[in-house]
mmCIF file with all atom_site columns, C-alpha atoms in Angstrom:
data_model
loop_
_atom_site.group_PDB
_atom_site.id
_atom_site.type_symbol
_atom_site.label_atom_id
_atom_site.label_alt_id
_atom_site.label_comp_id
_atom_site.label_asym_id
_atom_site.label_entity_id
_atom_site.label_seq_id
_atom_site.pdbx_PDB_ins_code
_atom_site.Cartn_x
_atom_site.Cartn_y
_atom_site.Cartn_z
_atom_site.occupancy
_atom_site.B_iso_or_equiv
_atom_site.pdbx_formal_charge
_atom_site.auth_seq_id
_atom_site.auth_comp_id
_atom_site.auth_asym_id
_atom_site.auth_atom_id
_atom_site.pdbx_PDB_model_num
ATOM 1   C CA . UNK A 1 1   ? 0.000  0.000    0.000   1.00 49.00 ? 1   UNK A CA 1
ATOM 2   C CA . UNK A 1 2   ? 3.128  2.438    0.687   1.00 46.00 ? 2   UNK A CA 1
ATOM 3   C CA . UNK A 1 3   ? 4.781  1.765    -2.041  1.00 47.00 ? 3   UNK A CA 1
ATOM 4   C CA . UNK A 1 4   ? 1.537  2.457    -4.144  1.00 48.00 ? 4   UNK A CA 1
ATOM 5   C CA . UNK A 1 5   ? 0.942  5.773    -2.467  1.00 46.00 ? 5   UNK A CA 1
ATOM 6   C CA . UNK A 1 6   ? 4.121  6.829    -2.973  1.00 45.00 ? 6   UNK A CA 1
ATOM 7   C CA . UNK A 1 7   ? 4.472  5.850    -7.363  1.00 50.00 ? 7   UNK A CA 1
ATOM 8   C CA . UNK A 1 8   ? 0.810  7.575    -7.367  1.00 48.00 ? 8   UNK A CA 1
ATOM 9   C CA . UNK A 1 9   ? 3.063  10.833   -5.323  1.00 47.00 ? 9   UNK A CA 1
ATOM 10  C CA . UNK A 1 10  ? 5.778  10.291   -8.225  1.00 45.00 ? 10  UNK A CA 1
ATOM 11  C CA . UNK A 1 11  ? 3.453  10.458   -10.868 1.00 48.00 ? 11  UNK A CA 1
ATOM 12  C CA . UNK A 1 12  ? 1.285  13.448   -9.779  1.00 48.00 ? 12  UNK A CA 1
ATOM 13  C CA . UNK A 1 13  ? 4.438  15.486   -9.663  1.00 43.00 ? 13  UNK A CA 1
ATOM 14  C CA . UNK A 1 14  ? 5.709  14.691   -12.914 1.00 48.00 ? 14  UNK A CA 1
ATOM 15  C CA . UNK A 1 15  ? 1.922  15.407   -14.106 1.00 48.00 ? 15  UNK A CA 1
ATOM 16  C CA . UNK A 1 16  ? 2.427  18.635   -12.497 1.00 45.00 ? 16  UNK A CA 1
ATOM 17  C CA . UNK A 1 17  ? 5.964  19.142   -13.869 1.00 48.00 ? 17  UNK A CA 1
ATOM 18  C CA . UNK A 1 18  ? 4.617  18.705   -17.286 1.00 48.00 ? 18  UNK A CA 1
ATOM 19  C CA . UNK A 1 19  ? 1.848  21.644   -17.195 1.00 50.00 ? 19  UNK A CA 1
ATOM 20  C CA . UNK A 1 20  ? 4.043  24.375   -15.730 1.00 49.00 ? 20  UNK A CA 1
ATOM 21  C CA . UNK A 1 21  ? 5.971  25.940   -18.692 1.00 49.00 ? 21  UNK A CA 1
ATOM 22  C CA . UNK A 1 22  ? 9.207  25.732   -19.174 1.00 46.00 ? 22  UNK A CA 1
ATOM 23  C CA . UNK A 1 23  ? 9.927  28.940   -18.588 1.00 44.00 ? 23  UNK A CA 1
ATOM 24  C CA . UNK A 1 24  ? 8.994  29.057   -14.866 1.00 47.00 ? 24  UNK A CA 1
ATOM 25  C CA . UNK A 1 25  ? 10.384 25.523   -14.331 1.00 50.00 ? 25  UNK A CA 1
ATOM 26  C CA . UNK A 1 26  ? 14.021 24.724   -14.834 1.00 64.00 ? 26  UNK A CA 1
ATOM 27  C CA . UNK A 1 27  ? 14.185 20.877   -16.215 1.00 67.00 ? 27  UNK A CA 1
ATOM 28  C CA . UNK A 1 28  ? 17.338 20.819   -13.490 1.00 61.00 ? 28  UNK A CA 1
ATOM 29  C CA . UNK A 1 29  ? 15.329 21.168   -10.376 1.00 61.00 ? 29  UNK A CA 1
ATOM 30  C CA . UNK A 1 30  ? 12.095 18.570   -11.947 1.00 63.00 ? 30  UNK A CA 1
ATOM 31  C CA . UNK A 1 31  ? 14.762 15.894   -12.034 1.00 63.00 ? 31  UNK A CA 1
ATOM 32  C CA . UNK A 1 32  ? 16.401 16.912   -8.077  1.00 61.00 ? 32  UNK A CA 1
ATOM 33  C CA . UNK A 1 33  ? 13.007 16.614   -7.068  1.00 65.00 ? 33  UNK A CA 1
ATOM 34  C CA . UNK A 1 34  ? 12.415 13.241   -8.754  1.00 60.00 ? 34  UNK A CA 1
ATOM 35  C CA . UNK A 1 35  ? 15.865 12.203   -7.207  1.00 62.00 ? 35  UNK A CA 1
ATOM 36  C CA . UNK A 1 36  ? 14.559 13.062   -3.857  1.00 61.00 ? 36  UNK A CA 1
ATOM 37  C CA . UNK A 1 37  ? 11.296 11.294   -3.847  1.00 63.00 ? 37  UNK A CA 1
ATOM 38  C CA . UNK A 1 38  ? 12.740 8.094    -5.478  1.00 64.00 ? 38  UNK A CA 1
ATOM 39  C CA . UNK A 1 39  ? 15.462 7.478    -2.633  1.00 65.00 ? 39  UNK A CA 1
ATOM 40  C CA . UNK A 1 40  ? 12.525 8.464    0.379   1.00 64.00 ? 40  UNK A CA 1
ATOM 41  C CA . UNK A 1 41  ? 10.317 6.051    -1.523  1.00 60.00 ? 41  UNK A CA 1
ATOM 42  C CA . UNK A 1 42  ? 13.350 3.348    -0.906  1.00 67.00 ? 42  UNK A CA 1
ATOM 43  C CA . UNK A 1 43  ? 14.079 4.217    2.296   1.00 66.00 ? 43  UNK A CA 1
ATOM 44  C CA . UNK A 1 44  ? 10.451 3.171    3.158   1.00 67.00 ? 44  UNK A CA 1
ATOM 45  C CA . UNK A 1 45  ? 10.360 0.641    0.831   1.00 69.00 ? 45  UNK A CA 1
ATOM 46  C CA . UNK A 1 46  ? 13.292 -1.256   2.956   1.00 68.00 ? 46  UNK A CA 1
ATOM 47  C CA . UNK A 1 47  ? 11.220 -0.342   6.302   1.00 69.00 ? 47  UNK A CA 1
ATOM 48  C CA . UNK A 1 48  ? 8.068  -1.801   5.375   1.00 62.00 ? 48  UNK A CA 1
ATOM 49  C CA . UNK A 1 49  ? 10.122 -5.194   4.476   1.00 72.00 ? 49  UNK A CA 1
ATOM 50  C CA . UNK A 1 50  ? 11.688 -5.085   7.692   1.00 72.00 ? 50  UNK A CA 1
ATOM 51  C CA . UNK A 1 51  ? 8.718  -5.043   9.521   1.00 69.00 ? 51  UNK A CA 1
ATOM 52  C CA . UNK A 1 52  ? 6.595  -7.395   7.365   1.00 69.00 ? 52  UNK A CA 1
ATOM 53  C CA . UNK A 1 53  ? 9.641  -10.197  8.181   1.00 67.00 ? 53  UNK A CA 1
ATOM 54  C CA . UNK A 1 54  ? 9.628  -9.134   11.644  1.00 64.00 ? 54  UNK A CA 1
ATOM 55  C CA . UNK A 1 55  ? 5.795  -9.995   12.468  1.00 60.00 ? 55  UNK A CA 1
ATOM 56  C CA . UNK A 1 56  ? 5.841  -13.249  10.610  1.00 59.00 ? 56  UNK A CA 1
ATOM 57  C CA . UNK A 1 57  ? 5.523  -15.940  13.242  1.00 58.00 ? 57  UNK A CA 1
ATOM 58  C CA . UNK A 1 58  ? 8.974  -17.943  13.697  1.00 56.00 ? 58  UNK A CA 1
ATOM 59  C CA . UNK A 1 59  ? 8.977  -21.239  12.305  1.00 56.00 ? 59  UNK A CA 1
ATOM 60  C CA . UNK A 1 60  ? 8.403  -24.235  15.645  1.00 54.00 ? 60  UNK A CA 1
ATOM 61  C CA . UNK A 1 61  ? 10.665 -26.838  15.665  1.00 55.00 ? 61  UNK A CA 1
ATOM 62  C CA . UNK A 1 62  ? 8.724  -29.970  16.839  1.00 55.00 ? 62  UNK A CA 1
ATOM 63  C CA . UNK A 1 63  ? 11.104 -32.450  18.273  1.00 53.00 ? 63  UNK A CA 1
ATOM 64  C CA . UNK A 1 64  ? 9.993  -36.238  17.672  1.00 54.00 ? 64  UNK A CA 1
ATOM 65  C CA . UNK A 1 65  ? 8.076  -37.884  19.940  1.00 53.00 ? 65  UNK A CA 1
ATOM 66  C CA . UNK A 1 66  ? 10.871 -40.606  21.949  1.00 55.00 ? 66  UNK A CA 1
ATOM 67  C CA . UNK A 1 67  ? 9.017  -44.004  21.507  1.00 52.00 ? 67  UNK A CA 1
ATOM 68  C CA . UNK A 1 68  ? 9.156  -46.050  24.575  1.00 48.00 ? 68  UNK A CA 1
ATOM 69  C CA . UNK A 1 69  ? 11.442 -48.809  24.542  1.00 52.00 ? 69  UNK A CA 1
ATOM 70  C CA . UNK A 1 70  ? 8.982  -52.319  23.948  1.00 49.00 ? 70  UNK A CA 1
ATOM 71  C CA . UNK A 1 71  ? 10.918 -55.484  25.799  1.00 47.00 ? 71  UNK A CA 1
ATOM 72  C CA . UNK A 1 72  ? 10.257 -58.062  23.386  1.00 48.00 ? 72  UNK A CA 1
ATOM 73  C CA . UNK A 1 73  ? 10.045 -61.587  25.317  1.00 42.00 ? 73  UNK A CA 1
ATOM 74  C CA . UNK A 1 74  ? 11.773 -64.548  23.259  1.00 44.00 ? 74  UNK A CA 1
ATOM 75  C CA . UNK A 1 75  ? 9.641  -66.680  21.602  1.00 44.00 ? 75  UNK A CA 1
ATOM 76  C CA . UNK A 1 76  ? 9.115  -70.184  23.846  1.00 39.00 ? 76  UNK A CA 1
ATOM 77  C CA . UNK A 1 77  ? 10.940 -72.817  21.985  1.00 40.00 ? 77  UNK A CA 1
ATOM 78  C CA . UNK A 1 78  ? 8.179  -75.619  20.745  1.00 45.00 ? 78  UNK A CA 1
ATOM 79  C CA . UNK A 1 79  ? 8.021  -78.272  18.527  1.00 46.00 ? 79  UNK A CA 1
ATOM 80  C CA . UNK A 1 80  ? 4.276  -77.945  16.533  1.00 45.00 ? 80  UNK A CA 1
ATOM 81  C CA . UNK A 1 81  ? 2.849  -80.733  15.112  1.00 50.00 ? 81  UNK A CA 1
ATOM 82  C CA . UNK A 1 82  ? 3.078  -82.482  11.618  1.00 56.00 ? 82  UNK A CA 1
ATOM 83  C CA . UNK A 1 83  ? 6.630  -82.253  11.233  1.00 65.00 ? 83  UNK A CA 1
ATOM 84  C CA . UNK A 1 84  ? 8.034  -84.091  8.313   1.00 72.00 ? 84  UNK A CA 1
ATOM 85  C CA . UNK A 1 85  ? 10.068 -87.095  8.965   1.00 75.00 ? 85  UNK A CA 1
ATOM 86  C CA . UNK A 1 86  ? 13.367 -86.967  10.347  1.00 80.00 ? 86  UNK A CA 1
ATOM 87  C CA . UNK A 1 87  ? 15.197 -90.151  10.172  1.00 86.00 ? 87  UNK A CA 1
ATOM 88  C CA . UNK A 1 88  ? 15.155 -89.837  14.197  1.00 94.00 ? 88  UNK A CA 1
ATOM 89  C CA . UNK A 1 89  ? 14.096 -93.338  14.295  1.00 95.00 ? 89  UNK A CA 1
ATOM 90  C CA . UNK A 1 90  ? 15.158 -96.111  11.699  1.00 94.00 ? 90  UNK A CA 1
ATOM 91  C CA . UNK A 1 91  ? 13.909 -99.958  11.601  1.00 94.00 ? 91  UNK A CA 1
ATOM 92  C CA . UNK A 1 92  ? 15.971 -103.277 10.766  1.00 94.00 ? 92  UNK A CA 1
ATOM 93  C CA . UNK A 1 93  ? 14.410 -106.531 10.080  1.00 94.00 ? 93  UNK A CA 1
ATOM 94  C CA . UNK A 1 94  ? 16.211 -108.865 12.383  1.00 94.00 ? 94  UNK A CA 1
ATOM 95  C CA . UNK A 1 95  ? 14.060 -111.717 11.576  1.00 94.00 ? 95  UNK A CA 1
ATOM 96  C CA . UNK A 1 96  ? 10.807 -113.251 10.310  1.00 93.00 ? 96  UNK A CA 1
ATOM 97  C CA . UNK A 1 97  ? 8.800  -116.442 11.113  1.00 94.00 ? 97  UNK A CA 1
ATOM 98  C CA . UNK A 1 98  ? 4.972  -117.944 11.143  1.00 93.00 ? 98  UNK A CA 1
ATOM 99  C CA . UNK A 1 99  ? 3.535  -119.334 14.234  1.00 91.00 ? 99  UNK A CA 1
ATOM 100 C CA . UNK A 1 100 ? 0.839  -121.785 12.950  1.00 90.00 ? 100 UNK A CA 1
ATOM 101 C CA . UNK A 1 101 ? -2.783 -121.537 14.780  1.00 88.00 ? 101 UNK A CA 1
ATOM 102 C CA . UNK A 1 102 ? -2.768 -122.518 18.537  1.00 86.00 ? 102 UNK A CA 1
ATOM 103 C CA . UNK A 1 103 ? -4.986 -122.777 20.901  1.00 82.00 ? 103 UNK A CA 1
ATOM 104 C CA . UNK A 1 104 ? -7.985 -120.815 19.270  1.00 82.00 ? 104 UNK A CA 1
ATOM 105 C CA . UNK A 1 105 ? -6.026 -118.102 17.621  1.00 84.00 ? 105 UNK A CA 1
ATOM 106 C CA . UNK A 1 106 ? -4.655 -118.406 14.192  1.00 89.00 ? 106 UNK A CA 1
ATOM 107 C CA . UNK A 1 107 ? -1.667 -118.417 12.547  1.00 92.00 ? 107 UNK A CA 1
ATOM 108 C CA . UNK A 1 108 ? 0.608  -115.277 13.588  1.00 93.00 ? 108 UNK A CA 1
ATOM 109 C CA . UNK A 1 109 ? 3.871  -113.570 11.227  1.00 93.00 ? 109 UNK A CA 1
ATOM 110 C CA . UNK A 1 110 ? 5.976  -112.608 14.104  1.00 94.00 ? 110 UNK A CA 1
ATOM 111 C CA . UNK A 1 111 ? 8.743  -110.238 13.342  1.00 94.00 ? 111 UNK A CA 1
ATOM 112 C CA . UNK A 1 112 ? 11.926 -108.998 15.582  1.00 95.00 ? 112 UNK A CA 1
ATOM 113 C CA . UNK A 1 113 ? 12.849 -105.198 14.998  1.00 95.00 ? 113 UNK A CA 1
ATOM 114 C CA . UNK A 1 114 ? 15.610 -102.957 15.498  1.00 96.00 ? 114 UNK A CA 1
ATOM 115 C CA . UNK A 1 115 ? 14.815 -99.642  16.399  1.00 96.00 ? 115 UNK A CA 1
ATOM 116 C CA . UNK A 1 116 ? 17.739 -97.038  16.517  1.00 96.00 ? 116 UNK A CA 1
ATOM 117 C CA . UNK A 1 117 ? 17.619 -93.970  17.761  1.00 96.00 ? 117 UNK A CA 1
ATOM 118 C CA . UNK A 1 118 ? 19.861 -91.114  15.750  1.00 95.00 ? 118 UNK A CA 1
ATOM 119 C CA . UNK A 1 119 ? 19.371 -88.303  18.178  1.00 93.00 ? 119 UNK A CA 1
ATOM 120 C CA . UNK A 1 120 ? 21.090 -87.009  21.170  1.00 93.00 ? 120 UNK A CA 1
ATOM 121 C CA . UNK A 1 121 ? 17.912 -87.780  23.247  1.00 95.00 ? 121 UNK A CA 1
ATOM 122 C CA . UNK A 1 122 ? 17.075 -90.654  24.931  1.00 97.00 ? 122 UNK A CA 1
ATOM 123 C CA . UNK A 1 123 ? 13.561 -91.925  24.045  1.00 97.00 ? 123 UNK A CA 1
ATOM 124 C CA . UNK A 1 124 ? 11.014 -93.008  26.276  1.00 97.00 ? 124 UNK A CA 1
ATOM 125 C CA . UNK A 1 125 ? 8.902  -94.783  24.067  1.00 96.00 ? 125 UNK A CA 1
ATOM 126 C CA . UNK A 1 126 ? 7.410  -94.247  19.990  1.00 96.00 ? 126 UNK A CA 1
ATOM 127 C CA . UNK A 1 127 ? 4.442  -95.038  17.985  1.00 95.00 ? 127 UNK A CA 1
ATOM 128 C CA . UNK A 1 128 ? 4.772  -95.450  14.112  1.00 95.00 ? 128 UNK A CA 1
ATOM 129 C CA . UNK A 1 129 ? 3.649  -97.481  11.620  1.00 94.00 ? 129 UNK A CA 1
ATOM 130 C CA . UNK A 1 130 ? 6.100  -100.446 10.034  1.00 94.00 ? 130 UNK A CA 1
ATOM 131 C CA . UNK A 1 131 ? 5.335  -100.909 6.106   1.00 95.00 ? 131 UNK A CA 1
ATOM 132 C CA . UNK A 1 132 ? 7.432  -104.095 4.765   1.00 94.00 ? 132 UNK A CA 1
ATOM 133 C CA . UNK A 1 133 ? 9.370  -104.085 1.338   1.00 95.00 ? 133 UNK A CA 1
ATOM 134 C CA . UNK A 1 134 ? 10.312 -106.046 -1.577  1.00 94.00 ? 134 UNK A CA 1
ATOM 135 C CA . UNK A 1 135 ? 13.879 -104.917 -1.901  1.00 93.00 ? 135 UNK A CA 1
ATOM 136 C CA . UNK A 1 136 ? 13.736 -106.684 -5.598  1.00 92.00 ? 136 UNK A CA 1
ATOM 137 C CA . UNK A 1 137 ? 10.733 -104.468 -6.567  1.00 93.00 ? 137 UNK A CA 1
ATOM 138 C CA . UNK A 1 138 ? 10.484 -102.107 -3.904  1.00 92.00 ? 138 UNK A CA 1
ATOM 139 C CA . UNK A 1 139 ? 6.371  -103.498 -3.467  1.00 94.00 ? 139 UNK A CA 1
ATOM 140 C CA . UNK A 1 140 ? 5.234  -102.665 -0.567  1.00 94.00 ? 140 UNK A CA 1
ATOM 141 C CA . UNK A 1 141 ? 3.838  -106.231 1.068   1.00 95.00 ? 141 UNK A CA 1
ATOM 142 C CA . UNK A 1 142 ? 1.952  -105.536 4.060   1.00 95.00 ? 142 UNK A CA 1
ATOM 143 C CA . UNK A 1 143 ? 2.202  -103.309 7.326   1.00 94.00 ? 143 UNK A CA 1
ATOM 144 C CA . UNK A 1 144 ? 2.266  -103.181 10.838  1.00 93.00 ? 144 UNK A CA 1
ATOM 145 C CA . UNK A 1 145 ? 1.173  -100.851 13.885  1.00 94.00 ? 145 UNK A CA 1
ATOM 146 C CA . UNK A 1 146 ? 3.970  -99.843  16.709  1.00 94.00 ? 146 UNK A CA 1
ATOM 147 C CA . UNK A 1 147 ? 3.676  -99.037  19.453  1.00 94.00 ? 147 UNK A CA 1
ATOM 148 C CA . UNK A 1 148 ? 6.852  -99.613  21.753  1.00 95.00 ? 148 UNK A CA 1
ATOM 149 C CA . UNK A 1 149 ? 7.006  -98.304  25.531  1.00 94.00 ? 149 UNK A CA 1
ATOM 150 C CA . UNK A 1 150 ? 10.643 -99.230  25.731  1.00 93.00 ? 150 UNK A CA 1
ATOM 151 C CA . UNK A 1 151 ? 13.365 -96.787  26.377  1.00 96.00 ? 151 UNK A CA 1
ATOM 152 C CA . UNK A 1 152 ? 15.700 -96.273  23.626  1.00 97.00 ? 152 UNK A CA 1
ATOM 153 C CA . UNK A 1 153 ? 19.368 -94.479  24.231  1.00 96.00 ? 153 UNK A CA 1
ATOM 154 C CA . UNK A 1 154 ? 20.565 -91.651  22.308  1.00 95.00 ? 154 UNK A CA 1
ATOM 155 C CA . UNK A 1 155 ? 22.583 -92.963  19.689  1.00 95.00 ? 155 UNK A CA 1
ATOM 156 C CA . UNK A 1 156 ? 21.489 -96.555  20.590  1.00 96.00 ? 156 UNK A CA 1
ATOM 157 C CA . UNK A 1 157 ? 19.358 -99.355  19.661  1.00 97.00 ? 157 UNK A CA 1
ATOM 158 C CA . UNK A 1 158 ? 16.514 -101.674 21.050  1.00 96.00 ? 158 UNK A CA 1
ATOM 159 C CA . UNK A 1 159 ? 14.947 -104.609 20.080  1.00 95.00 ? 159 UNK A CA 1
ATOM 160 C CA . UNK A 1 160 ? 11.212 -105.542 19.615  1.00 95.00 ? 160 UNK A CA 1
ATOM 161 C CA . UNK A 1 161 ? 8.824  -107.994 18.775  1.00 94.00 ? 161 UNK A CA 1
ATOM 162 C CA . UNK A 1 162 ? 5.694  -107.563 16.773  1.00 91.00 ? 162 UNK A CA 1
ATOM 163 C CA . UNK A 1 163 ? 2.890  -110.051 15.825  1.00 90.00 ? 163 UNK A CA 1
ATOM 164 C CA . UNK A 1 164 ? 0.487  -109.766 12.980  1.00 91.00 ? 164 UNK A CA 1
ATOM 165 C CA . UNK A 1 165 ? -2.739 -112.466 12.409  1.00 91.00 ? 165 UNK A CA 1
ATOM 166 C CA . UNK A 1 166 ? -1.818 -114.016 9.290   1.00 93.00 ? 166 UNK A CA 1
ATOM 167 C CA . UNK A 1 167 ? -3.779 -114.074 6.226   1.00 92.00 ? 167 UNK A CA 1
ATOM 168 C CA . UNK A 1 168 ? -3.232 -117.050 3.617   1.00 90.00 ? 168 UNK A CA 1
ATOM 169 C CA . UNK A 1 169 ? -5.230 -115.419 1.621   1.00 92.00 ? 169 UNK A CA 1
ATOM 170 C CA . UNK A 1 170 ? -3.519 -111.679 1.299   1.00 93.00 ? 170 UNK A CA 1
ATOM 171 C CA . UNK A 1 171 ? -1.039 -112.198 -1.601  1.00 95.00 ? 171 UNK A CA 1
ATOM 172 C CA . UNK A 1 172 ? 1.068  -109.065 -0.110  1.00 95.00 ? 172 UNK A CA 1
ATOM 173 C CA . UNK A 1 173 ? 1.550  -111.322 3.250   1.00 94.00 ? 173 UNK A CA 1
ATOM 174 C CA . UNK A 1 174 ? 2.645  -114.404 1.501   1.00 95.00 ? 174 UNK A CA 1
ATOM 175 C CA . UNK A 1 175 ? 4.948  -112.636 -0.357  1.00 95.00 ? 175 UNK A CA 1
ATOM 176 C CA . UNK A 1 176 ? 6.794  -110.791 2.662   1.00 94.00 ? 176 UNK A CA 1
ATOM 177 C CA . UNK A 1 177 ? 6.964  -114.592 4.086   1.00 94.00 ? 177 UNK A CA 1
ATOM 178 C CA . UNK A 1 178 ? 8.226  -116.022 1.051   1.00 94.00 ? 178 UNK A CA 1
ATOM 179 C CA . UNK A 1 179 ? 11.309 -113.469 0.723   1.00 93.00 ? 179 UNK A CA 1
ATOM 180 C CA . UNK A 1 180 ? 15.005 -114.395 1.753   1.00 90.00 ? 180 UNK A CA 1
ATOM 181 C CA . UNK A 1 181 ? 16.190 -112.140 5.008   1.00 82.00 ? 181 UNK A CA 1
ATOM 182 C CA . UNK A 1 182 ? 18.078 -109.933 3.145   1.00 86.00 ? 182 UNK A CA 1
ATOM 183 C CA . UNK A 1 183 ? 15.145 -109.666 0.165   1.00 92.00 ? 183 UNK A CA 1
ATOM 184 C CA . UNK A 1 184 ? 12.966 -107.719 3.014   1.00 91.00 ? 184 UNK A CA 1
ATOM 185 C CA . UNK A 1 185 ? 13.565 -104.065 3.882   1.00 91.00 ? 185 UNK A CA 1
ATOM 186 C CA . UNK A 1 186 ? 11.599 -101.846 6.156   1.00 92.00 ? 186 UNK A CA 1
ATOM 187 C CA . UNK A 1 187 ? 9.904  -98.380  5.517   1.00 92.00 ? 187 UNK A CA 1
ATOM 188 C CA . UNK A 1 188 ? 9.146  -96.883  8.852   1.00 93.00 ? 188 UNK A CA 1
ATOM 189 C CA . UNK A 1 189 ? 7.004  -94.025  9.491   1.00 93.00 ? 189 UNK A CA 1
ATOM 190 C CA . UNK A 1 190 ? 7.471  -92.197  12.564  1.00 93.00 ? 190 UNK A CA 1
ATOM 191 C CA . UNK A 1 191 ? 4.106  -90.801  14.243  1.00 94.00 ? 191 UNK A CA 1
ATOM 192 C CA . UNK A 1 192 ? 5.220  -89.906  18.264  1.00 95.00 ? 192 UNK A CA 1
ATOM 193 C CA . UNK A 1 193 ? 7.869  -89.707  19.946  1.00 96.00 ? 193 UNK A CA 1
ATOM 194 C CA . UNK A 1 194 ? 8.172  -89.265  23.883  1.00 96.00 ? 194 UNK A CA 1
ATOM 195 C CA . UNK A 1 195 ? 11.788 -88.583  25.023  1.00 96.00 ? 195 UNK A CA 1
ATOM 196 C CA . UNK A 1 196 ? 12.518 -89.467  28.324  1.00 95.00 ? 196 UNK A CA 1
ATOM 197 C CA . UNK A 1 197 ? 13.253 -85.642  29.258  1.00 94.00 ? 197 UNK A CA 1
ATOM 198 C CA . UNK A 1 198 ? 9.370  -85.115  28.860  1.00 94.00 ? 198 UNK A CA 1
ATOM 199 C CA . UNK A 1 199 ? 8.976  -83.474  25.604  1.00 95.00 ? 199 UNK A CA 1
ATOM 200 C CA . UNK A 1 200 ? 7.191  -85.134  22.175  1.00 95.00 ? 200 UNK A CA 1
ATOM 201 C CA . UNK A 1 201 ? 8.143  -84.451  18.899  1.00 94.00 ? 201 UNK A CA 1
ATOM 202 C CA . UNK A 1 202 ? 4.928  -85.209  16.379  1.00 93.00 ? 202 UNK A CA 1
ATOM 203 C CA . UNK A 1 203 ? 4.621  -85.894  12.964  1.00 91.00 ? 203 UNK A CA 1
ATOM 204 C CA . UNK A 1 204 ? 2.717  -85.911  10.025  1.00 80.00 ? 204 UNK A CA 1
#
């Protein structure tokens, strides 16, 4: 607004300047006065900028917020269920043999397994499922449910004995009978395991 006041100020004098004749106005003193009014109109050019920049509002500096330190807990170690298998457990055949029909029950295939144990755990007892092989064709014959409450050492072995009614008719059965000791191999699937340290280890 000052500095409009004072070009409309300018103007009206040279307006004036330029009706007076020049024989009562020397061009000399029209361009002194102009002089004079263009260095006041500076000097209050600079003083209205210096007092625009000193009312606008200095800038706040917001410091960020300090986020509370969160104590994470560690997660508790556990085994979840359906694990794939392991190898913790492995079966040998030891040996094979029919018991014929005694006594009101029939004929039984009675096998002796191995069970080793390839951890650093002792085991307090597993449960699994025994499936018998054709090593020639790699068949599978027939199975067998386990369930052994026996302790097995860490990096040790037990023995076991398992009994399965016999079936003269099942072709799978007679074959697994029929097969020379070392013709017979064993695919064991580990369900359970209960080490002795009280912690079980399940799979799928």
């Amino acid at each position: 607004m000052i500095r409009r006041c004072f070009s409309i100020a300018l103007l009206a004098v040279a307006a004036v300047s330029a009706q007076q004749p020049a024989s009562t106005t020397s061009q000399a003193a029209l361009e002194a006065r102009l002089s004079v009014l263009e260095t006041k109109v500076q000097t209050l050019e600079q003083k209205v900028d210096r007092l625009q920049n000193a009312s606008k509002p200095a800038p706040v500096v917001v410091a960020p917020a300090t986020q509370p330190a969160v104590a994470v807990a560690p997660a508790t170690p556990a085994v979840p269920a359906g694990l794939p298998q392991d190898n913790l457990v492995t079966a040998k055949l030891l040996s094979k043999k029919l018991l014929p029909a005694s006594g009101g029950y029939p004929d039984m295939m009675v096998t002796l397994i191995q069970f080793e144990n390839h951890g650093d755990k002792e085991i307090g007892s597993i449960k699994g499922n025994l499936v018998f092989v054709d090593a020639l064709s790699g068949d599978s014959l027939t199975c067998m449910a386990v369930e052994l409450n026996k302790a097995i050492p860490s990096l040790g072995n037990t023995s076991w004995q398992g009994g399965l009614d016999y079936n003269a008719g099942d072709v799978g059965q007679i074959r697994f009978m029929n097969l020379g000791q070392n013709q017979a191999l064993i695919r064991f699937k580990l369900n359970r395991v209960l080490f002795t340290n009280g912690t079980v280890r399940q799979y799928n």
